[in-house]
PDB file of C-alpha atoms in Angstrom:
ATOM      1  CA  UNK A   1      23.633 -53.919 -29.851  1.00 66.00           C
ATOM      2  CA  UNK A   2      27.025 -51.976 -28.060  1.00 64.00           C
ATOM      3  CA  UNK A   3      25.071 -48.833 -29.617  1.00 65.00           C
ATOM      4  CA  UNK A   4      21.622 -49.105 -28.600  1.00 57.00           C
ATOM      5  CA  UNK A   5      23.138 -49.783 -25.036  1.00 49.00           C
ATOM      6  CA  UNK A   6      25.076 -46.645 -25.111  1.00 51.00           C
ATOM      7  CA  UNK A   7      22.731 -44.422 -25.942  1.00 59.00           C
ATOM      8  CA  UNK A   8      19.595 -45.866 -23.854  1.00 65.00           C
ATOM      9  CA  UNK A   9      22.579 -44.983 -20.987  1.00 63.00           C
ATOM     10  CA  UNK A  10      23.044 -41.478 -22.862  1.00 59.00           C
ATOM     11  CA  UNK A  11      19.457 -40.815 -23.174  1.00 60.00           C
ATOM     12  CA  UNK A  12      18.765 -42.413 -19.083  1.00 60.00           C
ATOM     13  CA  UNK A  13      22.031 -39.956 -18.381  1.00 60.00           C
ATOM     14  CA  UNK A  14      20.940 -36.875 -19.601  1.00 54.00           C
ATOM     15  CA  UNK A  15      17.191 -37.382 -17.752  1.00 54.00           C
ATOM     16  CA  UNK A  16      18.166 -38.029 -14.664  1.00 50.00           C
ATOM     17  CA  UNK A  17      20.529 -34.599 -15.017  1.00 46.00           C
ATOM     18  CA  UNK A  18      17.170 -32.671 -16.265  1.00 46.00           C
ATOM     19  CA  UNK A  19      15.236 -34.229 -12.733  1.00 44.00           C
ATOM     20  CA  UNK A  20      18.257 -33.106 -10.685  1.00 41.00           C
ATOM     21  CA  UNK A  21      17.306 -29.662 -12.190  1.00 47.00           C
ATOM     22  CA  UNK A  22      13.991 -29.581 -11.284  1.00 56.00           C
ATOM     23  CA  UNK A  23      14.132 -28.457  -7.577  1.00 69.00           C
ATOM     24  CA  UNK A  24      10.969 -28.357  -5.903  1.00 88.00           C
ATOM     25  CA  UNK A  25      10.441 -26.335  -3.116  1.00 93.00           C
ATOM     26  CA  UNK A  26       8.508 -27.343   0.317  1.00 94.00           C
ATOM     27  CA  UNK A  27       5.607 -24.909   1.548  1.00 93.00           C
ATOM     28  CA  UNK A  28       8.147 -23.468   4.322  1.00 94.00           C
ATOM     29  CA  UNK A  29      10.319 -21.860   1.899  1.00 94.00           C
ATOM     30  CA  UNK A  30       7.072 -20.979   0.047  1.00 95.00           C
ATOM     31  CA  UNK A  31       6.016 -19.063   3.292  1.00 95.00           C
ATOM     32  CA  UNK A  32       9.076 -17.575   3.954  1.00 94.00           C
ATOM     33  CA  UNK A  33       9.428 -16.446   0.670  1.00 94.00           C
ATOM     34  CA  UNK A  34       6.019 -14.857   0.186  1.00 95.00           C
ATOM     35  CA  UNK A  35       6.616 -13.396   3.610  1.00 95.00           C
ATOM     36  CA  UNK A  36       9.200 -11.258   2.469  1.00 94.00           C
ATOM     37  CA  UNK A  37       7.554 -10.716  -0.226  1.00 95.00           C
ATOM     38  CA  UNK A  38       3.835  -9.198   1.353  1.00 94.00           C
ATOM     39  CA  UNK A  39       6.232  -7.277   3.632  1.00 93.00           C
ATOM     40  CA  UNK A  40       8.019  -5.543   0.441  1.00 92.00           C
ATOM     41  CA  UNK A  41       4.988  -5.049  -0.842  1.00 92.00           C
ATOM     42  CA  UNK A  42       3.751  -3.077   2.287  1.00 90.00           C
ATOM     43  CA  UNK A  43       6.848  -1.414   2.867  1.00 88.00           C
ATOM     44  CA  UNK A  44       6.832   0.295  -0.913  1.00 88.00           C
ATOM     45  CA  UNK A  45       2.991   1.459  -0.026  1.00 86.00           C
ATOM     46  CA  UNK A  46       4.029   3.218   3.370  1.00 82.00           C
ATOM     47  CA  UNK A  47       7.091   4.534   1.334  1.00 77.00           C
ATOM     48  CA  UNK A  48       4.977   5.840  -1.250  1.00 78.00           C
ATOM     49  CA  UNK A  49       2.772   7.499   1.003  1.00 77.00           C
ATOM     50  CA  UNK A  50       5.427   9.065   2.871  1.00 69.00           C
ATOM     51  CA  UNK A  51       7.269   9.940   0.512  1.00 64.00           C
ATOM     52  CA  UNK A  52       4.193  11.490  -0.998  1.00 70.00           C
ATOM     53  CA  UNK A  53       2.850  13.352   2.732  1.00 71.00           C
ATOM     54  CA  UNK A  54       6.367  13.853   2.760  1.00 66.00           C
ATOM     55  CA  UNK A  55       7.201  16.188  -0.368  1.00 66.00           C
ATOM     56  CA  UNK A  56       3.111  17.811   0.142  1.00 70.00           C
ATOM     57  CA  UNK A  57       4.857  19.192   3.836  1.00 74.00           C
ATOM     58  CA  UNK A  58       8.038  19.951   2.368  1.00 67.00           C
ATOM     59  CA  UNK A  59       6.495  22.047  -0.313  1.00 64.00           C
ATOM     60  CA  UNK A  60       4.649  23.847   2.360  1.00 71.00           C
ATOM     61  CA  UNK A  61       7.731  24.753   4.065  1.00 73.00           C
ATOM     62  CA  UNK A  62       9.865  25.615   1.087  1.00 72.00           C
ATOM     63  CA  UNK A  63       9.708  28.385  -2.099  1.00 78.00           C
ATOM     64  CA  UNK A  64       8.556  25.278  -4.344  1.00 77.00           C
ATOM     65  CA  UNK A  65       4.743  24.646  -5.552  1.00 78.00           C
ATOM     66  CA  UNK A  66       3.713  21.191  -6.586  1.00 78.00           C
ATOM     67  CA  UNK A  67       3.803  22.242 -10.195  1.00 84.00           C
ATOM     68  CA  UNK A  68       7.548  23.341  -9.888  1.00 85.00           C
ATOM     69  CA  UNK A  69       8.064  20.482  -8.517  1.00 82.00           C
ATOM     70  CA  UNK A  70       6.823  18.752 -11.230  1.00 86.00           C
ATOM     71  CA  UNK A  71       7.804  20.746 -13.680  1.00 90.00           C
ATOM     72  CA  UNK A  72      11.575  19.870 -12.200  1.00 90.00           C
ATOM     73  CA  UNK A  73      11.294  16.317 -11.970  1.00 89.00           C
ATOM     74  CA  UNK A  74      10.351  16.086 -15.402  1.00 92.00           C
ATOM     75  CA  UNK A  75      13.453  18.309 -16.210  1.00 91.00           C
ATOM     76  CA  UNK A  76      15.606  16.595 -14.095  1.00 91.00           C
ATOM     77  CA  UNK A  77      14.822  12.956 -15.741  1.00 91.00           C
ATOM     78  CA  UNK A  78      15.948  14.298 -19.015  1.00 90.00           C
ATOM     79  CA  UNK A  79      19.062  15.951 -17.359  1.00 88.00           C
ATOM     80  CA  UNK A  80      17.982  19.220 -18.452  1.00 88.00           C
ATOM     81  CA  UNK A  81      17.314  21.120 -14.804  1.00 84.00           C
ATOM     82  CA  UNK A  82      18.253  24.451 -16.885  1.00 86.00           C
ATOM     83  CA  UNK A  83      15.143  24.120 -18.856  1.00 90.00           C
ATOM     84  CA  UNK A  84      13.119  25.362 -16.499  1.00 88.00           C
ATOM     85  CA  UNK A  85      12.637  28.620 -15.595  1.00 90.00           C
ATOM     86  CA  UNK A  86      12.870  28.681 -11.569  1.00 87.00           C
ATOM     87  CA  UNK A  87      14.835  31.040  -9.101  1.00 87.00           C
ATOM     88  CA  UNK A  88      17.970  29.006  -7.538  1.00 88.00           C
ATOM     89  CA  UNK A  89      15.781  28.512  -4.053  1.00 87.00           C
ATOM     90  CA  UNK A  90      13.200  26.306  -6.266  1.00 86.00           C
ATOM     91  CA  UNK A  91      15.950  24.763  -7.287  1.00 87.00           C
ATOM     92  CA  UNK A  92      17.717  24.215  -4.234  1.00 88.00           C
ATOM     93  CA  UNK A  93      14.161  22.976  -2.679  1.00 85.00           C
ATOM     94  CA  UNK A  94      13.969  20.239  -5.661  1.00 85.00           C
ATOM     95  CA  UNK A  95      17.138  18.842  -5.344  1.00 88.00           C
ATOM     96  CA  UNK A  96      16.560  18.711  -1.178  1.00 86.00           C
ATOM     97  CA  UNK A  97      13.064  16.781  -1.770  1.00 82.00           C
ATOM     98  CA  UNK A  98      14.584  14.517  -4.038  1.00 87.00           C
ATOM     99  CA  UNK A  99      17.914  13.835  -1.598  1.00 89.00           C
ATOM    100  CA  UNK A 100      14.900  12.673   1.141  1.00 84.00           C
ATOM    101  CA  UNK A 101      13.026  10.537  -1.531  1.00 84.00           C
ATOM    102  CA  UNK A 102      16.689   8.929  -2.390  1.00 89.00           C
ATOM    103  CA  UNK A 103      17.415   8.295   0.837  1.00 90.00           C
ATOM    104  CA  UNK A 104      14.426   6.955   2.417  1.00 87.00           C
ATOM    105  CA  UNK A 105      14.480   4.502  -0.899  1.00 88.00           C
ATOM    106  CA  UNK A 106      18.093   3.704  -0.319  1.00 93.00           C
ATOM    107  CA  UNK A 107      17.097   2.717   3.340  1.00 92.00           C
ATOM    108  CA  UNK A 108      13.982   0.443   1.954  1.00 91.00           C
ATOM    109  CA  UNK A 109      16.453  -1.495  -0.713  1.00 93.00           C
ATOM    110  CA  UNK A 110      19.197  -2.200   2.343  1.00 95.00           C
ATOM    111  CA  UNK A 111      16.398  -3.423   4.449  1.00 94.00           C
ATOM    112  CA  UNK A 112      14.846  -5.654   1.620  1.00 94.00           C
ATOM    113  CA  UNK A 113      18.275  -7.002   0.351  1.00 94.00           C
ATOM    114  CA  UNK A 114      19.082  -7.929   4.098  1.00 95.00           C
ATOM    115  CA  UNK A 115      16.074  -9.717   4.760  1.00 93.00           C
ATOM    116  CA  UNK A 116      16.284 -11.445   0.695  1.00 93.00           C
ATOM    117  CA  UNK A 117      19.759 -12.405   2.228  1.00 94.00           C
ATOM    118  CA  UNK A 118      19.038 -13.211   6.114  1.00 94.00           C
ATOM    119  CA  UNK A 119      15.319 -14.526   5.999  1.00 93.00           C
ATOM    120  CA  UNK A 120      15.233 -16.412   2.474  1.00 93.00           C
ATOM    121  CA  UNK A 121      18.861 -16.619   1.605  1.00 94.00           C
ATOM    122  CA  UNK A 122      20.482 -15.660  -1.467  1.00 93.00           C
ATOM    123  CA  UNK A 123      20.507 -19.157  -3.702  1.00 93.00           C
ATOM    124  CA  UNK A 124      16.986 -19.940  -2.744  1.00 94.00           C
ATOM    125  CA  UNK A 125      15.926 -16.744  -3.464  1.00 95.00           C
ATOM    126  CA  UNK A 126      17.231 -16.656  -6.878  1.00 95.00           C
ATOM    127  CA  UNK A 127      15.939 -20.262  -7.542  1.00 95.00           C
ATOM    128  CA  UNK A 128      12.810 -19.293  -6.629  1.00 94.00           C
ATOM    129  CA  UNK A 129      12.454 -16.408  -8.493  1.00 94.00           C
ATOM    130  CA  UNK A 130      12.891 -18.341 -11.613  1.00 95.00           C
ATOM    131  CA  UNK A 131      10.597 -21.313 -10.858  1.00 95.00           C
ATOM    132  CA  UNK A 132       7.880 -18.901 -10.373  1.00 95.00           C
ATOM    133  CA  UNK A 133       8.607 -17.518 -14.256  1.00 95.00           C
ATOM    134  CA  UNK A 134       8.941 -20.944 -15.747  1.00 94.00           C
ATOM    135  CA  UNK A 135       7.045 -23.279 -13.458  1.00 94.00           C
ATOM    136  CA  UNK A 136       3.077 -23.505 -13.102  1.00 95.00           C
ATOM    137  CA  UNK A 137       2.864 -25.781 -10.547  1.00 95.00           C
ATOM    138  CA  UNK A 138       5.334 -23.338  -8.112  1.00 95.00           C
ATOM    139  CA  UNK A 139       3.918 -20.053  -9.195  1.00 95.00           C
ATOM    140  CA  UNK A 140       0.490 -21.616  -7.736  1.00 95.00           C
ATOM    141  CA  UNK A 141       1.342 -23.022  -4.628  1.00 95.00           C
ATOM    142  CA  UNK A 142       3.188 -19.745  -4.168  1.00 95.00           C
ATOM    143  CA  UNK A 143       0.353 -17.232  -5.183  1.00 96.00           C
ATOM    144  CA  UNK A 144      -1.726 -19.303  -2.545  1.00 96.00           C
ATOM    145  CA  UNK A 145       0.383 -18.793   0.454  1.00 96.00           C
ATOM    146  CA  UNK A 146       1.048 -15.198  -0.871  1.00 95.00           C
ATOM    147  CA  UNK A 147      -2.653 -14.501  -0.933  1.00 96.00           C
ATOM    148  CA  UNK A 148      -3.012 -15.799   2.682  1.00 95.00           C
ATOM    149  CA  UNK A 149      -0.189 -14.158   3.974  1.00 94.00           C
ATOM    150  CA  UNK A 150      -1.686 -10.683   2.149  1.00 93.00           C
ATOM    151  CA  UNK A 151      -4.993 -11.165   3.451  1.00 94.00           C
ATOM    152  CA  UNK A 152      -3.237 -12.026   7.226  1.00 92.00           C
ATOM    153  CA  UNK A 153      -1.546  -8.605   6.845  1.00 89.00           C
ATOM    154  CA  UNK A 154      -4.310  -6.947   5.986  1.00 87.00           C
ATOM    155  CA  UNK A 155      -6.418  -7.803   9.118  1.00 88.00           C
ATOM    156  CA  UNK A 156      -3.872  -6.985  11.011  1.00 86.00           C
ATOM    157  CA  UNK A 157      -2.669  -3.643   9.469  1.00 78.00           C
ATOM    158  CA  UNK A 158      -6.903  -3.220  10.027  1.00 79.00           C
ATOM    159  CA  UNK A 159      -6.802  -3.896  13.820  1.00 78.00           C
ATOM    160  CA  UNK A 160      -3.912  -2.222  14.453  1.00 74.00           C
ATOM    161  CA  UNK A 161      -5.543   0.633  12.266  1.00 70.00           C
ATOM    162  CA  UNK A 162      -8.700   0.548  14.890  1.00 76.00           C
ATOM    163  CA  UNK A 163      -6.354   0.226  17.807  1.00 75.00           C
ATOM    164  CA  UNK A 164      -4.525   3.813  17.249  1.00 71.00           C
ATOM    165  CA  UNK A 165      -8.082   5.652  16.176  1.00 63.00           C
ATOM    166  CA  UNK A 166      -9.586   7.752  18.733  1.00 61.00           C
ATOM    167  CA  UNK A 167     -13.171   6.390  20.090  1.00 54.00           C
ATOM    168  CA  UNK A 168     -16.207   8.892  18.941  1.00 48.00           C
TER     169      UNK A 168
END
């Protein structure tokens, strides 16, 4: 009888550890989370396209064609810049365009780690993170108040879009 006591305590032990694992999350940190996350997701678009109007102007200005350009990036991945056949100036030009592109990145991943740190925090973050991989329940309450949050940005990116356009 001793036994069967000791482990029904064993087995009511070790539950109540795996429900004390189980965090569940309210719809505020939800929010704030998915906040972050719609503004990362608009802040890599506007990077993107500047980065992209960004290199187009820079090529303009500089010895360095599109296809160069190309031609040493795809060089450059495979640490091979010597590869290609370009005068020093092209080469110069590359490795200026790609100091921008690092740097304007750089600026985006301090910005997004400080507001991961100062608007969600760093435990909840991670915690969060890893309920929406494993848990159902959180990844759908989350992908609703992401989707509303989206669409929220969107008609507001649209008004503000209106706003700046000149009247015909």
């Amino acid at each position: 009888m001793r036994k069967f006591l000791v482990m029904i305590m064993l087995v009511s032990g070790v539950l109540s550890l795996r429900a004390q694992d189980e965090t569940t999350f309210t719809d505020e940190e939800l929010q704030t989370y998915a906040s972050v996350m719609v503004w990362a997701e608009q802040e890599k678009a506007a990077l993107s396209s500047i980065v992209s109007d960004s290199v187009a102007i820079w090529l303009e200005e500089s010895p360095l064609d599109n296809a160069k350009y190309n031609e040493l990036s795809k060089a450059d991945k495979k640490d091979d810049l010597a590869s290609v056949e370009a005068t020093p100036e092209q080469v110069e030009a590359y490795k200026e365009v790609k100091a921008r592109i690092a740097e304007k990145t750089a600026n985006f991943k301090e910005t997004y780690v400080g507001k991961i740190k100062g608007d969600i925090g760093a435990g909840l973050y991670n915690k969060l993170k890893a309920a929406l991989k494993k848990d159902e329940e959180v990844k759908e309450r989350y992908q609703a108040i992401y989707e509303e949050l989206k669409a929220e940005a969107a008609a507001e990116n649209d008004e503000e879009a209106e706003e700046e356009s000149p009247e015909q």
